[in-house]
C-alpha positions in Angstrom: 0.2 0.3 0.2 1.2 3.2 -1.0 1.2 6.2 1.7 -1.2 9.0 0.6 0.1 12.6 1.2 -2.7 15.2 2.4 -2.8 18.6 1.9 -5.6 19.9 4.3 -6.8 22.2 6.5 -8.9 24.2 3.4 -10.8 24.0 5.7 -10.4 21.4 8.3 -14.5 20.7 7.8 -13.8 19.3 5.0 -10.5 17.3 5.3 -12.5 15.4 8.1 -14.6 13.5 5.6 -11.4 13.1 3.5 -10.4 10.8 6.3 -12.9 9.3 6.9 -14.0 8.4 3.0 -10.3 7.2 2.4 -9.8 4.9 5.0 -13.6 3.5 4.3 -12.6 2.6 0.5 -9.2 0.8 2.0 -11.8 -1.0 4.1 -13.9 -2.1 2.0 -11.5 -3.1 -0.7 -9.3 -4.8 2.1 -11.5 -6.3 4.8 -10.8 -6.6 8.5 -8.6 -4.4 10.1 -7.4 -2.6 7.4 -6.9 1.1 7.4 -4.8 3.7 5.2 -1.2 4.5 5.0 -1.3 8.1 4.9 0.8 11.6 6.2 -1.5 14.8 6.8 -0.3 18.5 6.6 -2.9 20.6 7.5 -2.2 24.4 7.0 -3.8 27.7 9.0 -7.2 28.2 6.8 -6.6 31.6 8.1 -3.2 32.8 6.1 -4.1 30.8 2.9 -7.5 32.5 3.0 -5.7 36.2 3.8 -4.1 35.1 0.5 -6.8 34.4 -1.9 -9.0 37.8 -1.1 -5.9 39.9 -1.6 -4.8 37.6 -5.1 -1.5 36.6 -4.0 -1.3 33.2 -5.6 2.5 32.7 -5.9 2.7 33.2 -1.8 -0.3 30.5 -1.6 1.6 28.1 -3.8 4.8 28.8 -1.8 2.9 27.4 1.1 1.4 24.3 -1.1 5.1 23.6 -2.1 6.2 23.8 1.5 3.3 21.3 2.8 4.1 18.8 -0.5 7.8 19.1 0.6 6.9 18.1 4.3 5.2 15.2 2.9 7.5 14.0 0.7 9.4 14.4 3.9 7.0 12.1 5.6 7.3 9.1 3.7 4.3 10.0 1.3 4.2 8.6 -2.0 1.5 10.7 -3.9 -0.1 13.7 -3.2 -4.0 15.1 -2.9 -4.4 18.5 -2.4 -7.5 18.4 0.0 -9.6 21.4 -2.0 -10.6 22.3 -5.4 -9.8 26.3 -4.8 -5.9 25.6 -4.6 -5.4 23.4 -7.8 -5.1 26.8 -9.0 -1.7 26.1 -7.8 -1.0 22.5 -8.6 1.5 23.3 -11.7 3.8 24.7 -8.8 3.3 21.8 -6.9 4.1 19.6 -9.4 7.3 21.1 -10.1 8.7 21.2 -6.2 8.2 18.0 -5.7 8.8 14.5 -7.7 5.8 13.1 -6.5 2.5 12.8 -8.6 -0.3 14.7 -7.5 -3.8 13.4 -8.3 -5.7 16.2 -9.5 -9.3 16.6 -8.1 -10.7 17.7 -11.6 -9.2 14.7 -13.0 -11.0 13.0 -10.6 -14.8 14.2 -11.1 -14.5 14.3 -15.1 -13.6 10.6 -14.7 -17.1 10.4 -13.1 -19.0 12.4 -15.7 -17.5 11.0 -18.6 -18.5 7.1 -16.7 -22.3 8.9 -16.1 -22.0 9.9 -20.2 -22.7 13.5 -19.4 -20.7 16.3 -21.1 -22.6 19.9 -20.1 -22.3 20.4 -16.2 -22.8 23.0 -14.1 -20.0 23.7 -10.9 -20.5 25.3 -7.7 -17.6 26.4 -6.1 -15.6 29.7 -4.8 -15.3 32.4 -6.5 -11.8 31.4 -7.8 -13.0 27.8 -8.9 -16.0 29.4 -10.7 -14.3 32.6 -12.9 -11.1 31.5 -13.4 -10.1 29.4 -16.0 -8.1 26.6 -13.8 -10.6 24.4 -13.4 -13.1 24.8 -16.1 -9.8 25.1 -18.9 -8.8 21.4 -17.5 -12.9 20.3 -17.8 -12.6 21.5 -21.7 -9.7 19.8 -22.1 -11.1 16.3 -21.5 -14.9 17.7 -23.4 -16.5 18.7 -21.0 -18.7 22.3 -21.0 -19.0 24.0 -17.9 -21.6 26.2 -17.0 -21.8 28.6 -14.0 -24.2 30.8 -12.1 -24.9 34.6 -12.7 -23.6 36.8 -10.7 -25.5 37.1 -8.5 -25.6 33.3 -7.5 -22.1 33.4 -7.8 -22.0 35.5 -4.9 -24.1 34.1 -2.4 -22.4 30.6 -3.3 -19.0 31.3 -2.4 -20.0 33.6 0.6 -21.9 31.1 1.9 -18.9 28.8 1.7 -16.5 31.0 3.8 -18.8 32.3 6.0 -20.7 29.6 6.8 -19.7 26.2 5.7 -15.9 26.8 6.5 -17.1 27.8 9.7 -19.1 24.4 10.3 -22.6 26.6 10.2 -25.1 25.1 8.1 -28.0 26.8 7.7 -31.4 25.6 6.0 -31.9 29.5 4.3 -28.7 28.4 3.1 -29.6 24.9 1.2 -32.7 26.8 -0.1 -30.5 29.3 -1.9 -28.1 26.1 -3.1 -31.1 24.6 -4.3 -32.6 28.0 -6.1 -28.6 28.1 -7.9 -29.0 24.4 -8.8 -32.3 24.9 -10.5 -31.1 28.2 -12.5 -28.2 25.8 -13.8 -30.4 23.2 -15.2 -32.5 25.5 -16.7 -29.4 26.7 -18.6 -28.9 23.1 -19.9 -26.5 21.4 -17.2 -27.2 17.6 -16.7 -25.3 17.3 -13.1 -23.6 19.4 -11.3 -20.2 19.7 -9.7 -19.9 20.2 -6.1 -16.1 22.3 -6.8 -15.5 22.9 -3.0 -15.2 19.9 -0.3 -17.3 21.7 2.2 -20.3 22.1 -0.4 -21.5 18.4 0.6 -21.7 19.9 4.5 -24.9 21.5 3.0 -26.7 20.1 -0.2 -27.1 16.1 -1.2 -28.7 14.5 -3.8 -32.0 15.3 -2.3 -31.6 19.1 -3.2 -31.1 18.9 -6.8 -33.2 17.3 -9.8 -30.0 16.4 -11.7 -26.7 14.4 -10.5 -24.7 16.2 -8.0 -20.8 15.3 -8.2 -19.5 15.0 -4.9 -15.6 16.1 -5.9 -14.6 15.3 -2.0 -16.1 11.3 -1.8 -15.0 11.0 -5.9 -10.9 12.9 -5.1 -11.0 10.5 -1.7 -11.7 7.2 -3.4 -9.7 7.8 -6.1 -6.7 8.6 -3.6 -7.3 5.1 -1.4 -7.7 3.3 -5.1 -4.4 4.4 -6.1 -2.5 3.7 -2.7 -3.7 0.4 -3.9 -2.8 0.1 -7.8 0.4 -1.6 -8.7 2.8 0.3 -10.6 
């Protein structure tokens, strides 16, 4: 079994299900008392969020590469970045260490292809929805991505940072997400990517008329299976 190196803490609310889902997958695959071999580097999200807010992606990338190097030194065989937004600096991580980085968008794209879909809505932080780093990677794999309108993006982003990252789950916010999802479906989305690892704390399949792709679960599952794969 390969050792998984997890860069987490963005936020720790979503790093918790990563740990649980990875270990559950290993148990399901191997049975008995088996669990995952992993090392976790958890950052102080306050510092990262400040860099995101001011657009200092260089320093944010440096923080991620520091984490990656620490995980390599701790014995990790490959890496996962337990957040969608910080995949904006994925190339910096890949350039800094020789370890493979399992990209969260690739795990999601694989599931979308397996479902036979090609046009999906995307929910996430403002950075993930509005910048190209995530959507372009999806487009390169033949998946058309649409995002909410400006008001929808504002609300989705605000709820993530002001509520979900702080463990606050509010019914009014769930209803707003349902409305945003419905609008995406009206715009032609065949499914919706929950492109922020905290969103599944708020909504589930019952909240949407189309399939939802949970990036946290898909990424964690892919990491667990990769740890068991024979090179």
